[in-house]
Amino acid sequence: MSNQNQQFHTIPLNSVESQWEILFNQFDKNRDGKISINELHHVLKQGAGDQYNVPPKVLAIIAHKADHNQDGYINFREFLNLMEEEPIAHNLTANFVNKYIHYTIVPRGLPKLRTAGVDLTDGDYEDEYSCNPPALCMIIISLIEVLFFSWDVLKLKSTESIQGPVASTFIYNPHRRHEAWRYVTYMFVHVGQTHLTVNLIVQLLLGVPLEMVHRGWRVILIYFSGVIAGSLATSVTDPSVYLAGASGGVYALITAHIATIIINWSEMEFAIYQLLIFGFLIIFDTGSSIYNRFFVDVDNRIGYTAHLAGAVAGLLVGVYTLRNLNVRPWEKKLCWFCFVIYVLAIGSAIMWNVIFPEYFPKEYY
């Protein structure tokens, strides 16, 4: 017997009745609680496929056995008995069940069907993508960033200066740390068109898909957690550096994808490939930032600390915040661990800013 046929014999067709009721309802088109013999013939042929080439007489025998009261129809109880007790029907319908489960989102709380230990519902995460509600949060954030940049461009007649009214008010300035909003609002300030364009493209390409699965409020929370972590980490490790741009938030979105891969590994169809892509992106860009920061003599050096801190924040907050389609015991512990680490790190950075003012450049009031 082939491996494929062996798989059919291992399908647990004596699963809970609710699982079979879902399948039964697919055949009961008029919802009258019964299916006709002709409909059953069609179902069994569809499930069997070309590989079985079941003769019509065999199908008629199966239908006759299923129709206990001989009324020409099969109700749910007869259908259930057929699926659980008739070995011929068991094999014929196995292929159809495989296809149905694979292409249908299994309702949460219902068991997943397996064949020989292989999960038949891989790709559940991809099925969660939805445009209802519409993914607008990252689009709105991006429009605000464009608006702020455009205002300074109109005022200064230049796209490369950060001396405009918006930039000077919102940029993270180490000499004006008492203006606490700057720890967040520096994300709205960008140094030139290239800086703005790159951030917009990346955050839209990464943020919108996250919103479609995890909803906007979770993505915004992760984005801002990366922004705050970026400014606080920079203030502690590189206290004289100015900060502009949304790179902390962008990096948080990158590692948020890694977080959702970790907690939804079994539910994602191409998890390993996505993990490799995002891992390479982070390593390459972080390496470039460090190289530019320490080995290239340029005026506008990239704040690599903000990148790294944003990435760590996105991973920690993402694991705790993003939707987990199938929560396992160890994942609950991981979520709380990530939450505690993030809170301790942010709290420590805030306390450092408050307790050791002499560590930082002189304040301008």
Tab-separated table of C-alpha atoms in Angstrom:
chain	number	residue	atom	x	y	z
A	1	MET	CA	0.000	0.000	0.000
A	2	SER	CA	1.328	3.467	-0.854
A	3	ASN	CA	2.270	6.032	1.771
A	4	GLN	CA	-0.653	8.160	0.683
A	5	ASN	CA	-3.132	5.361	1.344
A	6	GLN	CA	-1.508	4.706	4.701
A	7	GLN	CA	-2.069	8.337	5.622
A	8	PHE	CA	-5.783	7.975	4.938
A	9	HIS	CA	-6.036	5.111	7.415
A	10	THR	CA	-4.496	7.242	10.162
A	11	ILE	CA	-7.009	10.089	9.927
A	12	PRO	CA	-9.041	10.169	13.154
A	13	LEU	CA	-12.505	10.051	11.594
A	14	ASN	CA	-14.029	9.439	15.002
A	15	SER	CA	-13.317	13.064	15.853
A	16	VAL	CA	-15.815	15.217	17.733
A	17	GLU	CA	-19.248	15.446	16.176
A	18	SER	CA	-18.972	19.188	15.705
A	19	GLN	CA	-16.053	18.639	13.340
A	20	TRP	CA	-18.150	16.307	11.179
A	21	GLU	CA	-21.112	18.650	11.373
A	22	ILE	CA	-19.030	21.340	9.663
A	23	LEU	CA	-18.326	18.924	6.818
A	24	PHE	CA	-21.952	17.729	6.666
A	25	ASN	CA	-23.199	21.304	6.335
A	26	GLN	CA	-21.010	21.802	3.283
A	27	PHE	CA	-23.064	19.139	1.496
A	28	ASP	CA	-26.449	20.116	2.914
A	29	LYS	CA	-26.932	23.025	0.537
A	30	ASN	CA	-30.557	23.808	1.416
A	31	ARG	CA	-29.958	23.399	5.166
A	32	ASP	CA	-32.832	20.961	5.644
A	33	GLY	CA	-30.749	18.637	7.808
A	34	LYS	CA	-30.277	15.923	5.179
A	35	ILE	CA	-28.427	15.227	1.946
A	36	SER	CA	-29.654	13.264	-1.026
A	37	ILE	CA	-28.092	10.072	-2.337
A	38	ASN	CA	-27.019	11.903	-5.487
A	39	GLU	CA	-25.277	14.548	-3.396
A	40	LEU	CA	-23.495	11.822	-1.451
A	41	HIS	CA	-22.349	10.248	-4.717
A	42	HIS	CA	-20.913	13.592	-5.766
A	43	VAL	CA	-19.183	14.056	-2.415
A	44	LEU	CA	-17.589	10.612	-2.432
A	45	LYS	CA	-16.411	11.007	-6.012
A	46	GLN	CA	-14.914	14.398	-5.199
A	47	GLY	CA	-13.177	12.999	-2.157
A	48	ALA	CA	-11.917	9.903	-3.924
A	49	GLY	CA	-10.443	11.679	-6.897
A	50	ASP	CA	-8.991	9.960	-9.937
A	51	GLN	CA	-6.683	7.765	-7.883
A	52	TYR	CA	-9.508	5.464	-6.713
A	53	ASN	CA	-11.765	5.301	-9.815
A	54	VAL	CA	-14.632	3.965	-7.688
A	55	PRO	CA	-17.293	2.059	-9.689
A	56	PRO	CA	-20.854	3.431	-9.474
A	57	LYS	CA	-22.076	0.133	-7.998
A	58	VAL	CA	-19.701	0.484	-5.057
A	59	LEU	CA	-20.913	4.015	-4.432
A	60	ALA	CA	-24.499	2.778	-4.542
A	61	ILE	CA	-23.715	0.108	-1.932
A	62	ILE	CA	-22.161	2.691	0.373
A	63	ALA	CA	-25.152	4.995	-0.004
A	64	HIS	CA	-27.542	2.126	0.641
A	65	LYS	CA	-25.719	1.201	3.849
A	66	ALA	CA	-25.798	4.800	5.025
A	67	ASP	CA	-29.524	5.308	4.374
A	68	HIS	CA	-30.822	3.199	7.274
A	69	ASN	CA	-34.480	4.238	6.990
A	70	GLN	CA	-34.409	3.960	3.180
A	71	ASP	CA	-36.056	7.345	2.621
A	72	GLY	CA	-33.615	8.367	-0.089
A	73	TYR	CA	-31.823	10.878	2.151
A	74	ILE	CA	-29.041	10.774	4.720
A	75	ASN	CA	-29.459	12.775	7.903
A	76	PHE	CA	-26.577	13.862	10.097
A	77	ARG	CA	-26.735	10.813	12.380
A	78	GLU	CA	-26.615	8.456	9.394
A	79	PHE	CA	-23.777	10.485	7.917
A	80	LEU	CA	-21.872	10.299	11.198
A	81	ASN	CA	-22.344	6.527	11.383
A	82	LEU	CA	-21.125	6.202	7.811
A	83	MET	CA	-17.974	8.185	8.517
A	84	GLU	CA	-17.150	6.352	11.724
A	85	GLU	CA	-18.190	2.797	10.946
A	86	GLU	CA	-17.858	2.146	7.217
A	87	PRO	CA	-14.219	1.476	6.229
A	88	ILE	CA	-14.947	1.952	2.515
A	89	ALA	CA	-16.449	5.384	3.029
A	90	HIS	CA	-13.665	6.085	5.491
A	91	ASN	CA	-11.056	5.744	2.750
A	92	LEU	CA	-13.078	7.425	0.019
A	93	THR	CA	-13.784	10.580	1.996
A	94	ALA	CA	-10.326	10.903	3.536
A	95	ASN	CA	-8.867	12.811	0.608
A	96	PHE	CA	-11.777	15.232	0.558
A	97	VAL	CA	-11.439	15.861	4.289
A	98	ASN	CA	-7.734	16.568	3.841
A	99	LYS	CA	-8.459	19.186	1.183
A	100	TYR	CA	-11.276	20.757	3.151
A	101	ILE	CA	-9.308	21.135	6.370
A	102	HIS	CA	-6.216	22.438	4.586
A	103	TYR	CA	-8.047	25.249	2.818
A	104	THR	CA	-10.393	26.194	5.648
A	105	ILE	CA	-9.595	28.099	8.822
A	106	VAL	CA	-10.130	25.693	11.672
A	107	PRO	CA	-12.329	27.394	14.284
A	108	ARG	CA	-10.397	28.096	17.466
A	109	GLY	CA	-11.246	25.561	20.127
A	110	LEU	CA	-11.834	22.710	17.680
A	111	PRO	CA	-9.173	20.014	17.298
A	112	LYS	CA	-7.020	19.968	14.192
A	113	LEU	CA	-7.063	16.865	12.028
A	114	ARG	CA	-3.700	15.221	11.494
A	115	THR	CA	-2.364	12.515	9.235
A	116	ALA	CA	0.521	10.441	10.543
A	117	GLY	CA	1.500	13.277	12.886
A	118	VAL	CA	1.502	15.942	10.164
A	119	ASP	CA	-0.564	19.055	10.829
A	120	LEU	CA	-3.047	19.572	8.010
A	121	THR	CA	-3.766	23.188	8.910
A	122	ASP	CA	-0.406	24.798	8.151
A	123	GLY	CA	-0.976	28.297	6.853
A	124	ASP	CA	-3.660	29.306	9.369
A	125	TYR	CA	-1.760	32.536	10.025
A	126	GLU	CA	-1.988	33.559	6.370
A	127	ASP	CA	-5.744	32.962	6.483
A	128	GLU	CA	-6.064	35.583	9.224
A	129	TYR	CA	-5.263	38.471	6.863
A	130	SER	CA	-8.257	40.794	6.680
A	131	CYS	CA	-9.107	44.305	5.496
A	132	ASN	CA	-11.931	44.590	7.992
A	133	PRO	CA	-11.268	46.832	9.818
A	134	PRO	CA	-9.065	48.621	7.274
A	135	ALA	CA	-5.358	48.887	8.090
A	136	LEU	CA	-5.092	52.660	8.431
A	137	CYS	CA	-2.898	53.296	11.477
A	138	MET	CA	0.491	53.171	9.762
A	139	ILE	CA	-0.912	55.089	6.807
A	140	ILE	CA	-2.060	57.877	9.140
A	141	ILE	CA	1.316	57.966	10.923
A	142	SER	CA	3.060	58.173	7.553
A	143	LEU	CA	0.826	61.028	6.393
A	144	ILE	CA	1.609	62.979	9.572
A	145	GLU	CA	5.337	62.509	8.974
A	146	VAL	CA	4.949	63.733	5.389
A	147	LEU	CA	2.914	66.723	6.572
A	148	PHE	CA	5.511	67.768	9.164
A	149	PHE	CA	8.357	67.390	6.682
A	150	SER	CA	6.480	69.358	4.024
A	151	TRP	CA	5.782	72.201	6.447
A	152	ASP	CA	9.498	72.699	7.135
A	153	VAL	CA	10.321	72.424	3.433
A	154	LEU	CA	7.836	75.182	2.619
A	155	LYS	CA	9.180	77.389	5.393
A	156	LEU	CA	12.880	76.921	4.607
A	157	LYS	CA	12.727	76.273	0.851
A	158	SER	CA	15.078	73.350	1.418
A	159	THR	CA	14.654	69.585	1.766
A	160	GLU	CA	17.911	68.932	3.615
A	161	SER	CA	17.693	71.223	6.646
A	162	ILE	CA	16.419	70.297	10.085
A	163	GLN	CA	16.286	73.899	11.288
A	164	GLY	CA	12.620	74.429	10.435
A	165	PRO	CA	9.954	75.236	13.034
A	166	VAL	CA	8.637	71.667	13.183
A	167	ALA	CA	12.066	70.038	13.322
A	168	SER	CA	13.425	72.389	15.968
A	169	THR	CA	10.358	71.804	18.132
A	170	PHE	CA	10.127	68.024	17.851
A	171	ILE	CA	13.656	66.706	17.264
A	172	TYR	CA	15.331	64.912	20.173
A	173	ASN	CA	17.754	67.510	21.493
A	174	PRO	CA	20.069	66.316	24.312
A	175	HIS	CA	20.247	69.919	25.561
A	176	ARG	CA	16.474	70.079	25.986
A	177	ARG	CA	15.702	66.790	27.683
A	178	HIS	CA	13.272	68.546	30.025
A	179	GLU	CA	10.924	68.802	27.037
A	180	ALA	CA	9.840	65.216	27.441
A	181	TRP	CA	7.763	65.070	24.263
A	182	ARG	CA	10.977	65.042	22.241
A	183	TYR	CA	11.608	61.428	23.320
A	184	VAL	CA	8.660	60.528	21.073
A	185	THR	CA	8.147	63.324	18.553
A	186	TYR	CA	11.589	63.025	16.975
A	187	MET	CA	9.952	60.308	14.868
A	188	PHE	CA	8.181	63.058	12.885
A	189	VAL	CA	11.448	64.789	11.915
A	190	HIS	CA	13.470	63.585	8.919
A	191	VAL	CA	16.783	64.714	7.484
A	192	GLY	CA	16.048	65.011	3.789
A	193	GLN	CA	13.802	63.316	1.263
A	194	THR	CA	15.769	60.066	1.168
A	195	HIS	CA	15.561	59.625	4.925
A	196	LEU	CA	11.801	60.196	4.863
A	197	THR	CA	11.138	58.055	1.790
A	198	VAL	CA	13.034	55.016	3.058
A	199	ASN	CA	11.275	55.094	6.421
A	200	LEU	CA	7.859	55.513	4.805
A	201	ILE	CA	8.346	52.626	2.399
A	202	VAL	CA	9.618	50.219	5.042
A	203	GLN	CA	7.049	51.054	7.699
A	204	LEU	CA	4.157	50.773	5.246
A	205	LEU	CA	5.395	47.511	3.736
A	206	LEU	CA	5.916	45.993	7.186
A	207	GLY	CA	3.262	47.731	9.251
A	208	VAL	CA	0.186	47.297	7.067
A	209	PRO	CA	0.462	43.467	6.839
A	210	LEU	CA	0.852	43.322	10.621
A	211	GLU	CA	-2.277	45.441	11.026
A	212	MET	CA	-4.235	43.117	8.745
A	213	VAL	CA	-3.640	40.217	11.138
A	214	HIS	CA	-3.069	41.795	14.557
A	215	ARG	CA	-5.132	45.023	14.285
A	216	GLY	CA	-3.878	48.581	14.337
A	217	TRP	CA	-3.699	49.273	18.062
A	218	ARG	CA	-1.179	46.475	18.574
A	219	VAL	CA	1.009	47.688	15.725
A	220	ILE	CA	0.915	51.299	16.952
A	221	LEU	CA	1.844	50.143	20.452
A	222	ILE	CA	4.861	48.279	19.083
A	223	TYR	CA	5.839	51.191	16.841
A	224	PHE	CA	5.827	53.717	19.676
A	225	SER	CA	7.569	51.298	22.025
A	226	GLY	CA	10.428	51.179	19.516
A	227	VAL	CA	10.508	54.968	19.191
A	228	ILE	CA	10.645	55.472	22.965
A	229	ALA	CA	13.235	52.739	23.430
A	230	GLY	CA	15.375	54.311	20.703
A	231	SER	CA	15.503	57.748	22.301
A	232	LEU	CA	15.989	56.489	25.854
A	233	ALA	CA	18.747	54.072	24.867
A	234	THR	CA	20.512	56.775	22.878
A	235	SER	CA	20.276	59.225	25.769
A	236	VAL	CA	22.000	56.719	28.059
A	237	THR	CA	24.662	55.305	25.729
A	238	ASP	CA	25.358	58.328	23.508
A	239	PRO	CA	24.129	61.339	25.510
A	240	SER	CA	25.290	64.097	23.147
A	241	VAL	CA	23.585	62.741	20.010
A	242	TYR	CA	20.564	64.392	18.383
A	243	LEU	CA	17.852	62.091	17.044
A	244	ALA	CA	15.585	62.493	14.031
A	245	GLY	CA	13.554	59.950	12.118
A	246	ALA	CA	11.285	56.999	12.775
A	247	SER	CA	13.968	54.323	12.527
A	248	GLY	CA	13.356	53.128	16.088
A	249	GLY	CA	9.729	52.449	15.217
A	250	VAL	CA	10.627	50.943	11.845
A	251	TYR	CA	13.045	48.513	13.461
A	252	ALA	CA	10.386	47.622	15.997
A	253	LEU	CA	8.108	46.639	13.108
A	254	ILE	CA	10.846	44.472	11.610
A	255	THR	CA	11.390	42.501	14.800
A	256	ALA	CA	7.642	42.414	15.447
A	257	HIS	CA	7.474	40.185	12.384
A	258	ILE	CA	10.097	37.967	14.005
A	259	ALA	CA	8.011	37.953	17.195
A	260	THR	CA	4.913	36.783	15.362
A	261	ILE	CA	6.969	34.108	13.596
A	262	ILE	CA	8.129	32.834	16.991
A	263	ILE	CA	4.689	32.674	18.600
A	264	ASN	CA	2.874	31.471	15.452
A	265	TRP	CA	5.555	29.186	14.026
A	266	SER	CA	3.280	26.167	13.592
A	267	GLU	CA	0.514	28.271	12.074
A	268	MET	CA	2.706	29.947	9.412
A	269	GLU	CA	3.321	28.217	6.108
A	270	PHE	CA	6.694	29.818	5.296
A	271	ALA	CA	7.966	30.699	8.769
A	272	ILE	CA	11.588	29.672	8.236
A	273	TYR	CA	11.953	31.742	5.060
A	274	GLN	CA	10.427	34.827	6.665
A	275	LEU	CA	12.701	34.449	9.674
A	276	LEU	CA	15.793	34.250	7.471
A	277	ILE	CA	14.759	37.314	5.453
A	278	PHE	CA	14.084	39.526	8.466
A	279	GLY	CA	17.188	38.272	10.254
A	280	PHE	CA	19.375	39.117	7.267
A	281	LEU	CA	17.764	42.555	6.954
A	282	ILE	CA	18.464	43.407	10.590
A	283	ILE	CA	22.050	42.135	10.566
A	284	PHE	CA	22.889	43.917	7.320
A	285	ASP	CA	21.394	47.271	8.282
A	286	THR	CA	22.718	47.234	11.832
A	287	GLY	CA	26.188	46.386	10.542
A	288	SER	CA	26.004	49.247	8.057
A	289	SER	CA	24.900	51.640	10.792
A	290	ILE	CA	27.753	50.660	13.094
A	291	TYR	CA	30.257	51.003	10.256
A	292	ASN	CA	28.979	54.459	9.328
A	293	ARG	CA	28.918	55.534	12.960
A	294	PHE	CA	32.504	54.621	13.827
A	295	PHE	CA	34.464	54.312	10.591
A	296	VAL	CA	33.002	56.841	8.145
A	297	ASP	CA	33.609	60.549	8.597
A	298	VAL	CA	30.195	62.001	7.781
A	299	ASP	CA	28.217	64.823	9.350
A	300	ASN	CA	24.876	63.008	9.627
A	301	ARG	CA	25.823	59.803	11.371
A	302	ILE	CA	23.155	57.202	11.871
A	303	GLY	CA	22.089	56.610	15.465
A	304	TYR	CA	22.685	52.872	15.526
A	305	THR	CA	21.709	52.682	19.203
A	306	ALA	CA	18.182	53.807	18.333
A	307	HIS	CA	18.030	51.124	15.643
A	308	LEU	CA	19.181	48.388	17.994
A	309	ALA	CA	16.969	49.517	20.870
A	310	GLY	CA	13.957	49.766	18.575
A	311	ALA	CA	14.615	46.259	17.307
A	312	VAL	CA	14.842	44.826	20.823
A	313	ALA	CA	11.687	46.676	21.864
A	314	GLY	CA	9.765	45.409	18.848
A	315	LEU	CA	10.715	41.830	19.659
A	316	LEU	CA	9.876	42.067	23.366
A	317	VAL	CA	6.621	43.990	23.002
A	318	GLY	CA	5.662	41.992	19.915
A	319	VAL	CA	5.888	38.655	21.699
A	320	TYR	CA	3.708	39.994	24.509
A	321	THR	CA	1.228	41.992	22.407
A	322	LEU	CA	0.673	40.301	19.046
A	323	ARG	CA	-2.012	37.693	18.476
A	324	ASN	CA	-1.008	34.119	19.184
A	325	LEU	CA	-3.262	31.778	17.199
A	326	ASN	CA	-2.431	28.733	19.314
A	327	VAL	CA	-1.114	29.572	22.780
A	328	ARG	CA	1.203	26.974	24.300
A	329	PRO	CA	2.251	26.876	27.971
A	330	TRP	CA	5.862	27.879	27.292
A	331	GLU	CA	4.674	30.815	25.179
A	332	LYS	CA	2.739	32.245	28.127
A	333	LYS	CA	5.937	32.254	30.179
A	334	LEU	CA	7.848	33.811	27.284
A	335	CYS	CA	5.262	36.597	26.988
A	336	TRP	CA	5.566	37.574	30.628
A	337	PHE	CA	9.356	37.346	30.485
A	338	CYS	CA	9.446	39.753	27.526
A	339	PHE	CA	7.023	42.130	29.240
A	340	VAL	CA	9.096	42.261	32.433
A	341	ILE	CA	12.374	42.778	30.550
A	342	TYR	CA	10.941	45.655	28.509
A	343	VAL	CA	9.431	47.403	31.539
A	344	LEU	CA	12.659	47.045	33.514
A	345	ALA	CA	14.775	48.361	30.633
A	346	ILE	CA	12.549	51.379	29.971
A	347	GLY	CA	12.187	52.095	33.680
A	348	SER	CA	15.946	51.938	34.200
A	349	ALA	CA	16.605	54.352	31.325
A	350	ILE	CA	14.031	56.813	32.663
A	351	MET	CA	15.522	56.650	36.144
A	352	TRP	CA	19.006	57.228	34.710
A	353	ASN	CA	17.771	60.377	32.969
A	354	VAL	CA	16.175	61.637	36.173
A	355	ILE	CA	18.778	60.699	38.788
A	356	PHE	CA	22.017	61.555	36.943
A	357	PRO	CA	21.512	64.919	35.183
A	358	GLU	CA	25.249	65.641	35.346
A	359	TYR	CA	25.836	62.724	32.962
A	360	PHE	CA	24.127	64.621	30.135
A	361	PRO	CA	25.026	67.800	28.219
A	362	LYS	CA	24.051	71.099	29.784
A	363	GLU	CA	20.359	71.906	29.508
A	364	TYR	CA	19.124	74.962	27.576
A	365	TYR	CA	15.964	76.542	28.939
